[in-house]
């Protein structure tokens, strides 16, 4: 499966963005798709995941209330809606997919077999 993240840009604090992770080659129905971000000078961190086979999507607790993850099987795309953006959200956001990853590994980027180039989100204060 090939992944392409898009939707990033330069925005002002308080704005919203919707990032897209478009998949091709395979249906995302059979894959867990996770979103990660890496801020300048920091380690990559897990943001959200949609498990395979219709499992409930969820975001990590630190962004709950501002971030929402969703998927559209018809468009073979997983979305990350980000509201009330702040400078702390400035990062490269990327998505990754895997069809065998176990639940306990969802937050571990290296456990995903497939990933794509990220999209840069820059939030000005």
Coordinates of C-alpha atoms in Angstrom, one line a residue:
X1 CA 0.0 0.0 0.0
X2 CA 1.2 3.5 -0.8
X3 CA 0.4 6.5 1.4
X4 CA 0.3 10.2 0.7
X5 CA -0.3 12.7 3.4
X6 CA -1.5 16.2 2.5
X7 CA -3.3 19.2 3.8
X8 CA -0.6 20.9 5.8
X9 CA 0.3 24.5 5.5
X10 CA 1.1 27.8 7.3
X11 CA -1.8 28.8 9.5
X12 CA -2.5 31.2 12.4
X13 CA -3.1 30.0 15.9
X14 CA -6.7 29.1 16.5
X15 CA -7.2 27.9 13.0
X16 CA -8.2 24.4 11.9
X17 CA -6.8 22.0 9.3
X18 CA -7.9 18.7 7.9
X19 CA -5.0 16.4 6.9
X20 CA -5.6 13.6 4.5
X21 CA -3.8 10.3 4.2
X22 CA -4.7 8.9 0.9
X23 CA -3.9 5.2 0.3
X24 CA -3.5 3.4 -3.0
X25 CA -2.7 -0.1 -4.0
X26 CA -4.7 -1.8 -1.3
X27 CA -7.9 -1.0 0.6
X28 CA -7.4 0.6 4.0
X29 CA -10.1 -1.7 5.4
X30 CA -7.4 -4.3 5.9
X31 CA -4.9 -2.0 7.5
X32 CA -4.4 -0.1 10.7
X33 CA -3.6 3.5 9.7
X34 CA -1.8 5.7 12.2
X35 CA -1.0 9.4 12.3
X36 CA 2.3 10.6 13.8
X37 CA 3.9 14.0 14.1
X38 CA 7.5 15.2 14.6
X39 CA 8.2 18.7 15.8
X40 CA 11.5 20.3 15.1
X41 CA 14.2 18.9 17.4
X42 CA 11.8 16.4 19.0
X43 CA 11.1 12.7 18.7
X44 CA 8.2 11.5 16.6
X45 CA 5.0 11.0 18.6
X46 CA 1.9 9.0 18.1
X47 CA -1.3 11.1 17.5
X48 CA -4.1 8.8 16.4
X49 CA -5.0 5.5 14.8
X50 CA -7.8 3.8 12.9
X51 CA -7.5 0.0 13.4
X52 CA -8.2 -2.4 10.6
X53 CA -11.4 -4.1 9.9
X54 CA -13.7 -1.4 11.2
X55 CA -12.2 -1.0 14.7
X56 CA -12.9 2.2 16.5
X57 CA -10.6 5.1 15.6
X58 CA -9.1 7.1 18.5
X59 CA -6.7 9.9 19.3
X60 CA -4.0 10.0 22.0
X61 CA -5.1 11.6 25.2
X62 CA -2.9 14.7 24.8
X63 CA -4.8 15.9 21.8
X64 CA -8.3 14.6 22.7
X65 CA -10.8 17.4 22.3
X66 CA -8.9 19.1 19.5
X67 CA -8.0 16.3 17.1
X68 CA -10.4 13.9 15.4
X69 CA -9.4 10.9 13.2
X70 CA -11.8 9.4 10.7
X71 CA -11.8 7.3 7.6
X72 CA -13.6 7.0 4.3
X73 CA -13.4 3.6 2.8
X74 CA -14.9 4.8 -0.5
X75 CA -12.1 7.3 -0.8
X76 CA -9.5 5.0 0.7
X77 CA -8.5 7.9 2.9
X78 CA -7.9 8.5 6.6
X79 CA -8.4 12.1 7.9
X80 CA -7.0 14.0 10.8
X81 CA -9.0 17.0 11.8
X82 CA -7.1 19.5 13.9
X83 CA -8.9 22.4 15.7
X84 CA -7.7 25.2 17.8
X85 CA -4.2 24.9 16.4
X86 CA -1.4 26.3 18.5
X87 CA 2.3 26.8 17.9
X88 CA 2.9 23.5 19.8
X89 CA 1.2 21.7 16.9
X90 CA 3.9 22.8 14.5
X91 CA 5.3 19.6 13.1
X92 CA 5.6 17.2 10.1
X93 CA 2.6 15.0 10.2
X94 CA 2.8 11.6 8.6
X95 CA 0.7 8.5 8.3
X96 CA 1.7 4.9 8.4
X97 CA -0.2 1.6 7.7
X98 CA 0.2 -2.0 8.6
X99 CA -2.1 -5.1 8.2
X100 CA -0.6 -7.2 11.0
X101 CA 0.2 -4.7 13.7
X102 CA -1.2 -5.5 17.1
X103 CA -3.1 -3.1 19.3
X104 CA -0.3 -2.6 21.8
X105 CA 2.0 -1.5 19.0
X106 CA -0.2 1.2 17.4
X107 CA 1.8 4.0 19.0
X108 CA 5.1 2.6 17.7
X109 CA 6.0 4.0 14.3
X110 CA 8.6 1.5 13.5
X111 CA 6.1 -1.3 13.8
X112 CA 4.3 -0.1 10.7
X113 CA 5.4 -1.6 7.4
X114 CA 4.2 1.3 5.2
X115 CA 4.6 5.0 5.5
X116 CA 4.5 8.0 3.2
X117 CA 6.0 11.4 3.1
X118 CA 4.6 13.8 5.7
X119 CA 2.9 17.1 5.4
X120 CA 4.2 20.1 7.2
X121 CA 2.0 22.1 9.6
X122 CA 3.3 25.4 10.7
X123 CA 1.3 27.4 13.2
X124 CA 2.1 31.1 13.7
X125 CA 1.2 32.8 17.0

